[in-house]
Tab-separated table of C-alpha atoms in Angstrom:
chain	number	residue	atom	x	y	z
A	1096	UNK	CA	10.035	10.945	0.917
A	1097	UNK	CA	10.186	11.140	-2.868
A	1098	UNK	CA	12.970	8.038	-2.854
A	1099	UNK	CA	12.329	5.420	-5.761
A	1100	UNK	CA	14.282	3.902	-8.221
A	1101	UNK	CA	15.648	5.353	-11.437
A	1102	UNK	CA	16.511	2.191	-13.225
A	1103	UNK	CA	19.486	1.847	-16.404
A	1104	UNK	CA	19.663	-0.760	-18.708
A	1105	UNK	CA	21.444	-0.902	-21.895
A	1106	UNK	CA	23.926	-3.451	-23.722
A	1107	UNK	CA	27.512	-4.130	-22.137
A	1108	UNK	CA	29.523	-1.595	-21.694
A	1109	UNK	CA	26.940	1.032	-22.697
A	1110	UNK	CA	28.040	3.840	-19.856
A	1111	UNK	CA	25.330	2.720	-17.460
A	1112	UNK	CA	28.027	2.623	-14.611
A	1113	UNK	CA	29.872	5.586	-15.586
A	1114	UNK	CA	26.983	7.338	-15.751
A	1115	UNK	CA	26.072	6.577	-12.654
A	1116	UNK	CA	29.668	7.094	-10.942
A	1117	UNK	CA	29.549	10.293	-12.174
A	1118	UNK	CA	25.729	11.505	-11.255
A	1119	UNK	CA	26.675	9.890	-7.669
A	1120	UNK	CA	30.206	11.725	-7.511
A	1121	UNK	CA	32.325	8.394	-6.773
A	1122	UNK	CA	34.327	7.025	-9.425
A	1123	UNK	CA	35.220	3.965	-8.188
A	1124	UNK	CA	31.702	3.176	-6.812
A	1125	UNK	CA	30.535	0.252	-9.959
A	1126	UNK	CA	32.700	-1.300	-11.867
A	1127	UNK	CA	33.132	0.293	-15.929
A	1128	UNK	CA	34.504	-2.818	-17.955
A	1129	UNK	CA	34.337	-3.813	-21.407
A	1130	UNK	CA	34.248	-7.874	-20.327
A	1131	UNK	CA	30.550	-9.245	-21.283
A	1132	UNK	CA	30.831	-10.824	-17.878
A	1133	UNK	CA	28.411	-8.437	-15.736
A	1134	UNK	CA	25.126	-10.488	-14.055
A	1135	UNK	CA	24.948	-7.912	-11.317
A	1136	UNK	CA	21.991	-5.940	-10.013
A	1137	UNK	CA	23.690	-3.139	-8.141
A	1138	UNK	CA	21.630	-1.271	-6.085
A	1139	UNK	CA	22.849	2.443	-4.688
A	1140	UNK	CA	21.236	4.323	-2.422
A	1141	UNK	CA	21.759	7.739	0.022
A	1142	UNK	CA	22.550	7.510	3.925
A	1143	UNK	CA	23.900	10.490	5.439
A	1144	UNK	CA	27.123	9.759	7.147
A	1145	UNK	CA	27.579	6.134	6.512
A	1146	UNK	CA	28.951	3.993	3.664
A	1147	UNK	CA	28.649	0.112	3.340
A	1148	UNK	CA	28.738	-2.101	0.519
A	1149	UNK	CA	26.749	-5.501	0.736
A	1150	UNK	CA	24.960	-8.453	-1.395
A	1151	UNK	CA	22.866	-11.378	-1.115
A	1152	UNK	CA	20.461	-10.998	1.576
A	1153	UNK	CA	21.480	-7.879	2.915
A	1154	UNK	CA	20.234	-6.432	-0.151
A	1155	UNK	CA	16.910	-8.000	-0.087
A	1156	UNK	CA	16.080	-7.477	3.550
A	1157	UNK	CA	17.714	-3.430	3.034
A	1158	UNK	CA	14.726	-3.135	-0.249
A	1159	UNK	CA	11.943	-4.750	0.482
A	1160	UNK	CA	10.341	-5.424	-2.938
A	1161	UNK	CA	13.665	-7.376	-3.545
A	1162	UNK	CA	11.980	-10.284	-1.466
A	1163	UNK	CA	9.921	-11.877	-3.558
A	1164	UNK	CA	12.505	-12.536	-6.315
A	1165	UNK	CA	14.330	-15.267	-5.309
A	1166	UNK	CA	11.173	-17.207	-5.525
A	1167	UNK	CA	10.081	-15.771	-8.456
A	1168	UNK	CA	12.852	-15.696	-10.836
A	1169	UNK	CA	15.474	-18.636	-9.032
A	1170	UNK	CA	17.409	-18.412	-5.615
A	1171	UNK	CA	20.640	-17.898	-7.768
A	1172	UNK	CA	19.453	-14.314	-8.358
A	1173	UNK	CA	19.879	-13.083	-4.719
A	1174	UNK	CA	23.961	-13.749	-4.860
A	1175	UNK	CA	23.777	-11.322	-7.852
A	1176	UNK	CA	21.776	-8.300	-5.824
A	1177	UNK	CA	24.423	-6.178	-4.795
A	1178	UNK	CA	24.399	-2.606	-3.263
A	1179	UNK	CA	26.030	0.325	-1.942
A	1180	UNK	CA	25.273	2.577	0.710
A	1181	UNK	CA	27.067	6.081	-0.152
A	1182	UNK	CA	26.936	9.771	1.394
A	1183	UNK	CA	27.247	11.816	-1.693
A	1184	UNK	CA	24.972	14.771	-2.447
A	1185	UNK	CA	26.028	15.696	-5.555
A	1186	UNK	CA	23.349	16.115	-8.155
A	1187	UNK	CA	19.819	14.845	-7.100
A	1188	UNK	CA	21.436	11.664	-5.253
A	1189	UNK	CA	20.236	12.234	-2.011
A	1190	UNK	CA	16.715	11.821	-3.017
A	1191	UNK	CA	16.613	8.873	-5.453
A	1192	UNK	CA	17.633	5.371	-5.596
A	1193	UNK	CA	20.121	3.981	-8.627
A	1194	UNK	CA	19.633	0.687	-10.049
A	1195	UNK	CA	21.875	-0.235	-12.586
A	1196	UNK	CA	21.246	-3.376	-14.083
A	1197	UNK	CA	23.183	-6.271	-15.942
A	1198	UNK	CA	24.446	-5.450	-19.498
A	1199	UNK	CA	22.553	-6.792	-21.825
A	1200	UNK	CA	24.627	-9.955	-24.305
A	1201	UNK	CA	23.001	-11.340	-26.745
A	1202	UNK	CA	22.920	-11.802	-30.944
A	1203	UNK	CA	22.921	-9.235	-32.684
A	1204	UNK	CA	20.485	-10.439	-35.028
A	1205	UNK	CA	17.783	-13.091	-33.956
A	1206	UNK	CA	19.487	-15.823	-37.193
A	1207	UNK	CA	22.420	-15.537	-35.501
A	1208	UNK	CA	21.556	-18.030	-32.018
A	1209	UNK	CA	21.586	-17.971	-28.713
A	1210	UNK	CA	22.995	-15.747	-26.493
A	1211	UNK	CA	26.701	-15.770	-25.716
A	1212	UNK	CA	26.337	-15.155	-22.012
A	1213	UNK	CA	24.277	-17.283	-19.899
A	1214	UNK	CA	22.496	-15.882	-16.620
A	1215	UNK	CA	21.441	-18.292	-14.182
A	1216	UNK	CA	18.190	-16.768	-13.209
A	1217	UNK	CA	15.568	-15.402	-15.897
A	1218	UNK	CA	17.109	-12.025	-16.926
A	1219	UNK	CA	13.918	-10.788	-18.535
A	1220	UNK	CA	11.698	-11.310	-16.223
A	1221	UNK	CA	13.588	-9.460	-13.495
A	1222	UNK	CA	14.738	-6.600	-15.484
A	1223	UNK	CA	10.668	-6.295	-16.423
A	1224	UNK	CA	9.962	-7.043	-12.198
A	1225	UNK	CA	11.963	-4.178	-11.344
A	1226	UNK	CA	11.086	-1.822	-14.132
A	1227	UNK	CA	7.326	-2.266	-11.972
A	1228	UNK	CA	9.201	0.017	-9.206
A	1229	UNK	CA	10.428	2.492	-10.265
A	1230	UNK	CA	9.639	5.547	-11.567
A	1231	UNK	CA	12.298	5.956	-14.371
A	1232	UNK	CA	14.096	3.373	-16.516
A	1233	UNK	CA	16.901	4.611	-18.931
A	1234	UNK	CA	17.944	2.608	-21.686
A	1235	UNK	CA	21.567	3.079	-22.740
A	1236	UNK	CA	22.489	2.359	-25.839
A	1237	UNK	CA	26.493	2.279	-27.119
A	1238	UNK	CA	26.094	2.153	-31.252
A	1239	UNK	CA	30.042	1.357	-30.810
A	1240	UNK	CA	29.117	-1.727	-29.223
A	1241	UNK	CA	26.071	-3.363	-30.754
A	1242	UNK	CA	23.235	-0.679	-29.542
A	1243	UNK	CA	20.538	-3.007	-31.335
A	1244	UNK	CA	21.608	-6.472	-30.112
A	1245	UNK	CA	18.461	-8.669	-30.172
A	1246	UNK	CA	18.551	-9.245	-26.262
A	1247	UNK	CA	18.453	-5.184	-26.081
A	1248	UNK	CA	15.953	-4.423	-28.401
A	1249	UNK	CA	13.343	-7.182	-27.223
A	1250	UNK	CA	13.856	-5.724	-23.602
A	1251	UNK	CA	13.531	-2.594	-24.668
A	1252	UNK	CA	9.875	-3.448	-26.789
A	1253	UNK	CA	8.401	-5.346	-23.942
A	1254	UNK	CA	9.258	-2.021	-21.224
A	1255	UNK	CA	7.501	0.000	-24.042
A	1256	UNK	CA	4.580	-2.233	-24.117
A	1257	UNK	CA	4.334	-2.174	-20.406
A	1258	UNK	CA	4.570	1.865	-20.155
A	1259	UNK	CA	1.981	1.945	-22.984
A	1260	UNK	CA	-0.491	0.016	-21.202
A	1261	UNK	CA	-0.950	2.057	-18.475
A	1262	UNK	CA	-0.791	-0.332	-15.494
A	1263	UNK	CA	2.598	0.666	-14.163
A	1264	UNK	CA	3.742	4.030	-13.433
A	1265	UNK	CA	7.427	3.902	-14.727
A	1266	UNK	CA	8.524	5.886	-18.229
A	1267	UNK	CA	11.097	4.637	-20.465
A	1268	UNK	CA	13.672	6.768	-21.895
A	1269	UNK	CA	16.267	6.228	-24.206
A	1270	UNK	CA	19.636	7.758	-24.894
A	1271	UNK	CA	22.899	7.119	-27.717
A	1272	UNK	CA	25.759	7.101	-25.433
A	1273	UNK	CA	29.276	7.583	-26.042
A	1274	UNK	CA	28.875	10.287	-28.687
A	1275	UNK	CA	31.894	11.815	-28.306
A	1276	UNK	CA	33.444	8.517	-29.790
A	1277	UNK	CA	31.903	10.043	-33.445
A	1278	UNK	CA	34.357	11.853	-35.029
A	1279	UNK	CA	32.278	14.435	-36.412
A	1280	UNK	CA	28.739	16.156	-35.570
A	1281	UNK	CA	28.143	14.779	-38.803
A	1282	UNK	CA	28.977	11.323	-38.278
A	1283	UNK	CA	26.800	11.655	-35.080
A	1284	UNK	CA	23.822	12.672	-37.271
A	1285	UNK	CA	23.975	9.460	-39.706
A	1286	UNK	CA	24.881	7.048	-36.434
A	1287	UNK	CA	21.878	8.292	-34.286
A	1288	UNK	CA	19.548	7.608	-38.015
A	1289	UNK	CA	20.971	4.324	-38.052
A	1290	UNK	CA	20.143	3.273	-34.797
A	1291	UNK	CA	17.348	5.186	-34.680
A	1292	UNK	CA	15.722	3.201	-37.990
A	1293	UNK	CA	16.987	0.077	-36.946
A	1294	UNK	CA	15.452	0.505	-33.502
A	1295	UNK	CA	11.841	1.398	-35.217
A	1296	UNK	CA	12.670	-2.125	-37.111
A	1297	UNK	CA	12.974	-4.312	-34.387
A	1298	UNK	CA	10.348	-3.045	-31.871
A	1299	UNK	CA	7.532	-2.878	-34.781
A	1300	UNK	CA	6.510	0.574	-33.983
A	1301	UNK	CA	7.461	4.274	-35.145
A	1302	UNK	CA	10.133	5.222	-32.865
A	1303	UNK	CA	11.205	8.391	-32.254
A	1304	UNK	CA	13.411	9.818	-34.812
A	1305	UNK	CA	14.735	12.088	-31.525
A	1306	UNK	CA	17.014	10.060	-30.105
A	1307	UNK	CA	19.363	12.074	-27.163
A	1308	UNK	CA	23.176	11.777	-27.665
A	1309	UNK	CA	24.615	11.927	-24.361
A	1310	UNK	CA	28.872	11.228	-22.875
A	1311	UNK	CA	29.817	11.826	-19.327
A	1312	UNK	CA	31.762	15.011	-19.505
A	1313	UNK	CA	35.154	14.351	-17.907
A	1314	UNK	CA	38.262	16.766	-18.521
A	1315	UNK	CA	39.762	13.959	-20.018
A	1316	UNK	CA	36.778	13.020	-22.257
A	1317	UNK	CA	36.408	17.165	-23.341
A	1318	UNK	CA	40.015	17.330	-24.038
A	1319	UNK	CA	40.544	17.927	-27.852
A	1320	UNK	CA	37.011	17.592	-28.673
A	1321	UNK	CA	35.053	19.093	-31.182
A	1322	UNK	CA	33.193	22.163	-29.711
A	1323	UNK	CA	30.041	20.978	-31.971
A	1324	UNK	CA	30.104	17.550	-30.458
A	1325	UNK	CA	30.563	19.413	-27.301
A	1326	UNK	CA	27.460	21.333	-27.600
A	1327	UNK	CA	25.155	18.079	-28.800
A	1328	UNK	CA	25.827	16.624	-25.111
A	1329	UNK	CA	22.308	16.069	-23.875
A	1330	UNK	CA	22.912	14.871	-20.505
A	1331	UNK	CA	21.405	17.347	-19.019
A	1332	UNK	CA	18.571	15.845	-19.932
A	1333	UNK	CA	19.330	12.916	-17.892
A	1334	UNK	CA	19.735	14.911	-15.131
A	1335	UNK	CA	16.652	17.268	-15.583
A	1336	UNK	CA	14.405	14.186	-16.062
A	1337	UNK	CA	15.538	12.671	-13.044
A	1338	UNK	CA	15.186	16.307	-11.110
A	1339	UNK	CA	11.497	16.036	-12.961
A	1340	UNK	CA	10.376	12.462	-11.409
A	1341	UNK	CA	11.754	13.701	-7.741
A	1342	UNK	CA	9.261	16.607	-8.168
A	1343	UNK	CA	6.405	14.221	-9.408
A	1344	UNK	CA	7.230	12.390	-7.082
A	1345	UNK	CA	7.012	14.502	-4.045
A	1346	UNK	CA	3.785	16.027	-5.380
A	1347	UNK	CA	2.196	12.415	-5.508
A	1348	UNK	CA	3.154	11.892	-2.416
A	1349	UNK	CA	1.858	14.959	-0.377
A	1350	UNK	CA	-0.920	14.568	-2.910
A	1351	UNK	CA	-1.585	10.617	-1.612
A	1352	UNK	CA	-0.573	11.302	1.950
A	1353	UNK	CA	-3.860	13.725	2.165
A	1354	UNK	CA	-6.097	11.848	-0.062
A	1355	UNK	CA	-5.235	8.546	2.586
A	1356	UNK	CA	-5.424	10.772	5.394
A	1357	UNK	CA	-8.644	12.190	4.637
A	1358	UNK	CA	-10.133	8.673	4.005
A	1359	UNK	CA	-9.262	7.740	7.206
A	1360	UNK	CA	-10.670	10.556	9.004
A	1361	UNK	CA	-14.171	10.238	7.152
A	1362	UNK	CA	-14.169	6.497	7.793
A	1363	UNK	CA	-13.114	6.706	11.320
A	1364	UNK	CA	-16.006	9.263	11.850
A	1365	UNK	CA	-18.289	7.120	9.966
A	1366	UNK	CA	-17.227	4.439	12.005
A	1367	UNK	CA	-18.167	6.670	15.216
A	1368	UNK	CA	-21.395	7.243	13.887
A	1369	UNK	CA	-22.454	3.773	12.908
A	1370	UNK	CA	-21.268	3.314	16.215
A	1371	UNK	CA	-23.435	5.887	17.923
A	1372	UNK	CA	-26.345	4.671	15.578
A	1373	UNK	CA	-25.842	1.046	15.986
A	1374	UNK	CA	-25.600	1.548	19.951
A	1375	UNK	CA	-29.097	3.422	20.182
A	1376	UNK	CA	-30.829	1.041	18.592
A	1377	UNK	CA	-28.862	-1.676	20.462
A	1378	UNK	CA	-30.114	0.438	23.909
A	1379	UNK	CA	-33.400	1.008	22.828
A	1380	UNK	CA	-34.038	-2.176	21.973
A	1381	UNK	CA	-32.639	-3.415	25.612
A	1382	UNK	CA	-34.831	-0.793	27.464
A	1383	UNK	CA	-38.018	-2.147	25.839
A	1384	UNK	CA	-36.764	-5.613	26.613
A	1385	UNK	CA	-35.956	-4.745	30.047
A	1386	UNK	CA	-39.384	-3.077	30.269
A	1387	UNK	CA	-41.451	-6.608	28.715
A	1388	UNK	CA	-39.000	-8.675	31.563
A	1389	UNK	CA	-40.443	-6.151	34.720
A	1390	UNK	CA	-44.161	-6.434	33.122
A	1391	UNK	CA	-43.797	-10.336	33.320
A	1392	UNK	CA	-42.398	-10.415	36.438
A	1393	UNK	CA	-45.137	-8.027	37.877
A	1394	UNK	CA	-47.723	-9.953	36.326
A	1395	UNK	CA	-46.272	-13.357	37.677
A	1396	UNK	CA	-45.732	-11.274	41.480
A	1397	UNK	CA	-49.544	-10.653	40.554
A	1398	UNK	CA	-50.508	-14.252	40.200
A	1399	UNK	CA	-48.709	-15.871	43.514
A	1400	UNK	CA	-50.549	-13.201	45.238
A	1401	UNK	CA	-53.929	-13.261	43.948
A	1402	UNK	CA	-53.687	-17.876	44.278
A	1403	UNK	CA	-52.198	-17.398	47.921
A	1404	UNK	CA	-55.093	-15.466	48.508
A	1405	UNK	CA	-57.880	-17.164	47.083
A	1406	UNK	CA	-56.574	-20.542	47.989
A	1407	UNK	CA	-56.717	-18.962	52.005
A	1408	UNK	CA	-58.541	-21.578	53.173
A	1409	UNK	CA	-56.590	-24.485	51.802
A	1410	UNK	CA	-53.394	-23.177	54.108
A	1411	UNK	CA	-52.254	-24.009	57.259
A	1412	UNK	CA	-53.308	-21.698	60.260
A	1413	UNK	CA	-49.191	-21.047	60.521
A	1414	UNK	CA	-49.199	-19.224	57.191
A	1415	UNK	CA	-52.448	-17.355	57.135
A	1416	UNK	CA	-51.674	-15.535	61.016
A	1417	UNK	CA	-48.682	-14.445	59.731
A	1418	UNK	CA	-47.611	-10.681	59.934
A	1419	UNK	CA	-46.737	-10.955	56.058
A	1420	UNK	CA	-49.644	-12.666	54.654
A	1421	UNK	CA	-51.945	-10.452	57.084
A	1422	UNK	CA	-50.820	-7.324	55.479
A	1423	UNK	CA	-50.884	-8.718	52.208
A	1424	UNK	CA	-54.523	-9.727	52.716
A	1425	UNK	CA	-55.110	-6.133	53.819
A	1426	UNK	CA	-53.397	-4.296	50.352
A	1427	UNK	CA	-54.654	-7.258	48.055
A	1428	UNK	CA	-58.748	-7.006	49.460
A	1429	UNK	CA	-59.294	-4.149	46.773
A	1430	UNK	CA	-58.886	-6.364	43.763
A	1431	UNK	CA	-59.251	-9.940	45.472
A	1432	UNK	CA	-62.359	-9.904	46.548
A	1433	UNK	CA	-63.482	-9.781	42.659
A	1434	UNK	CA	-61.962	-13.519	42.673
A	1435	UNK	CA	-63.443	-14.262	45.816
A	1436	UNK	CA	-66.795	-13.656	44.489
A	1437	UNK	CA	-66.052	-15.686	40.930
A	1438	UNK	CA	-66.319	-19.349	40.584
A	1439	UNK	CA	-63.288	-21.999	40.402
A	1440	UNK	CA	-63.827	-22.006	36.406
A	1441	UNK	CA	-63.795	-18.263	35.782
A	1442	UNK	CA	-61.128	-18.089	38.613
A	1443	UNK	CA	-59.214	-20.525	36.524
A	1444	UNK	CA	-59.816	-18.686	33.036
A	1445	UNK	CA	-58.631	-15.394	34.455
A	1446	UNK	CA	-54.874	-17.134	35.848
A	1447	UNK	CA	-54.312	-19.043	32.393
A	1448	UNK	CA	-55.119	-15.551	30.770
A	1449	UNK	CA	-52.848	-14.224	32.924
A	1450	UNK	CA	-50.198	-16.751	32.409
A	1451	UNK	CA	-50.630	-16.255	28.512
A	1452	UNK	CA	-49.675	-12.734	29.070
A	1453	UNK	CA	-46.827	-12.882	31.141
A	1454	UNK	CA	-45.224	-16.012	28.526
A	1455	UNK	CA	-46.306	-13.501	25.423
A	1456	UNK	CA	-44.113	-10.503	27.314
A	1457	UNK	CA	-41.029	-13.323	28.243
A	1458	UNK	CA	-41.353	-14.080	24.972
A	1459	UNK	CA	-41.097	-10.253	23.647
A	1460	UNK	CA	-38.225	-9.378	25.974
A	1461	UNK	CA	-35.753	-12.299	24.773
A	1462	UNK	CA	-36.990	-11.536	21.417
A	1463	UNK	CA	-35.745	-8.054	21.137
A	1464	UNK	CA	-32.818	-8.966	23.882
A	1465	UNK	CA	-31.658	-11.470	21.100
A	1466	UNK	CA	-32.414	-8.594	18.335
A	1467	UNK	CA	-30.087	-5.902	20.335
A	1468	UNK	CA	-27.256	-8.282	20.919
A	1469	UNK	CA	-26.867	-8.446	16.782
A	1470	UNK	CA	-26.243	-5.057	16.319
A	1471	UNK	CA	-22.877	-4.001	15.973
A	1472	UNK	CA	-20.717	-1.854	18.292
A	1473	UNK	CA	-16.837	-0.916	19.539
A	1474	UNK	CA	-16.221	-1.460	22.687
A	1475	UNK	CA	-14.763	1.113	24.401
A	1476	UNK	CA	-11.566	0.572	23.916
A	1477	UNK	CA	-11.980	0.513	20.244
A	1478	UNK	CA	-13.612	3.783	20.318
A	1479	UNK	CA	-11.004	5.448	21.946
A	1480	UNK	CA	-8.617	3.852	19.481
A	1481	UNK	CA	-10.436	5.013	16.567
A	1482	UNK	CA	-10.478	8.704	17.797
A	1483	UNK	CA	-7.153	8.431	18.459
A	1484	UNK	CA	-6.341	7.696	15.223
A	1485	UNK	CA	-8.578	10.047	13.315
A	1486	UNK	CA	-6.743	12.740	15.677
A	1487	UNK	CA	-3.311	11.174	14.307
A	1488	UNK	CA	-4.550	11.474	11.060
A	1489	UNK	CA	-5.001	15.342	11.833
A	1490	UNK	CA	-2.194	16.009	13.168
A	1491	UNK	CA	-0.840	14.074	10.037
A	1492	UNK	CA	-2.440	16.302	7.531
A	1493	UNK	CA	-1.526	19.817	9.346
A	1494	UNK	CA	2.160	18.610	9.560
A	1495	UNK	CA	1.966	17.987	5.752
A	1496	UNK	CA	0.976	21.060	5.231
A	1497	UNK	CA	3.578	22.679	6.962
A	1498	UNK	CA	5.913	20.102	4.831
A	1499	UNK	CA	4.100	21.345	1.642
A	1500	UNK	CA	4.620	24.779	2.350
A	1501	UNK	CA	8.748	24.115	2.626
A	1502	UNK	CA	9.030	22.088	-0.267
A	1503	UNK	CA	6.862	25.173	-2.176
């Protein structure tokens, strides 16, 4: 999906609605007025074969970056998040999202006081909160109807400084609207210098002396107009530059979706093979152990027999005829008699050695039991989990390709 935001912002009444009635192909969709009255963040957005129009909440749970607002900037904000579904396809609708924001009020010069409207969340710190998601902010600005207002223009500087510093993604353009309001291509000229000086004058930086006049081309609006003014319509810009963030976009995303995709398949199999690595030593480890634990346990087998044997005539008569003990006399005469012939003291030495060896191999075997349980390893059913996914992943990656290839 290549959907994000394309954001406007611009004084009151600057043709940020218009604009985007038009683009969208519904007149009637936000409201156009020349009131300073609009606090609204209308939100407008694609679904094929359904309209709705909603606010408040339904807004924030439909966007999901909307959520953290009402915290962040006051819970009067989410009563002015408002939002249209529409199925239009004219123009490059379908694939972006429309954000048009409240028109900026405020003094036209900072001597002249505070603003005229109030907004009952912080205004600024939204409009910069949003600008962090999208891709592409417009500023609109109506020279007819203070272009360089002090609200504007300090809105407009701190979106510059944020798209100069690198850390967010969006880029700020900014077009004269309403140009076929000049009477002349020459009047148009000296208003776009105006603004354009003033502009460089309030942000404290060299702006752009190319500053794009643009008017929403309506029969009504063409009627009688000057073919010259006609021609110095530059919103096809608009429209190309909006065409031009879909494509970057898109390519970002295939180009992400196979960068992520290939991380997870060569840390899944990494995974497998720590795994694999981490379970052979863990096995090895447990076969020596296991091997250490039967060595004891022959060697303490070894010692019962060889005491029951030389301590024969210390047992009852009951024990000794026994079938058992008869035939382990029998087997055990080969390397018993050795003890038979030894005294009680050597006797003695040769069990406690005996005994020292088979607590040295218990003490082995729990030792590198203990060692083996510390390394690391999936169970099963995270192994098969973890191939799954790396299969996923894929399957993931071939059916971008095949997306790839239709987008080419």
């Amino acid at each position: 999906e290549a959907i994000d935001p394309v954001r406007f912002i611009g004084n009151h009444s600057s043709g940020k609605s218009s604009f985007i009635n038009w683009y969208v192909g519904k007149e009637d969709l936000c409201k156009t007025s020349m009131a300073q009255q609009t606090k609204d963040y209308t939100f407008i957005t694609y679904e094929e074969n359904r309209e709705k129009e909603a606010s408040g909440e339904f807004t924030v749970r439909y966007f999901p970056y909307l959520k953290p607002m009402p915290e962040k900037f006051g819970e009067p904000i989410q009563k002015h998040l408002k939002m249209f579904i529409v199925n239009k396809e004219q123009n490059a609708f379908k694939f972006v999202d429309l954000i048009d924001s409240p028109g900026l009020v405020g003094a036209a010069r900072e001597s002249e006081g505070s603003d005229k409207v109030h907004y009952n969340f912080d205004i600024d710190g939204s409009i910069e909160y949003l600008a962090k998601h999208c891709d592409l902010v417009y500023v609109f600005l109506d020279p007819h109807g203070g272009a360089t207002q002090m609200r504007t223009m300090n809105v407009l500087k701190r979106l510059k400084k944020l798209e100069k510093s690198g850390n967010d993604t969006f880029a700020v353009e900014t077009f004269l609207t309403k140009i076929d309001q000049a009477k002349t291509s020459q009047d148009l000229k000296k208003l776009t210098a105006s603004v354009s000086v003033d502009m460089a004058k309030h942000i404290e930086q060299e702006f752009s002396h190319y500053l794009p006049g643009i008017f929403i081309p309506t029969p009504k609006r063409l009627e009688g107009l000057d073919e010259e003014l006609i021609n110095q319509n530059e919103i096809g810009q608009c429209t190309d530059l909006i065409i031009k963030a879909i494509k970057d976009k898109v390519s970002k995303n295939f180009n992400d979706l196979k960068q992520d995709s290939n991380k997870v398949i060569k840390r899944s199999k990494l995974i497998l093979t720590e795994n694999e690595v981490s379970t052979s030593k863990r096995d090895f480890r447990r076969n020596i152990s296991n091997v250490l634990y039967l060595s004891a346990f022959a060697i303490s087998i070894y010692i019962f027999i060889c005491i029951s044997l030389i301590m024969e005539s210390y047992l009852p008569s009951s024990v000794v005829e026994t079938a058992p003990y008869q035939v382990l006399s029998e087997l055990s005469n080969s390397f018993i008699s050795v003890y038979r012939e030894q005294s009680y003291t050597a006797n003695f030495k040769s069990i406690l050695s005996l005994l020292g060896t088979f607590f040295i191999l218990v003490f082995l075997g729990r030792m590198l039991r203990t060692r083996a349980s510390m390394y690391p390893y999936l169970s099963e059913e995270d192994v098969k989990y973890v191939k799954s996914l790396q299969l996923k992943m894929e399957k993931t990656l071939q059916r971008r390709d095949k997306l790839f290839d239709r987008y080419v």
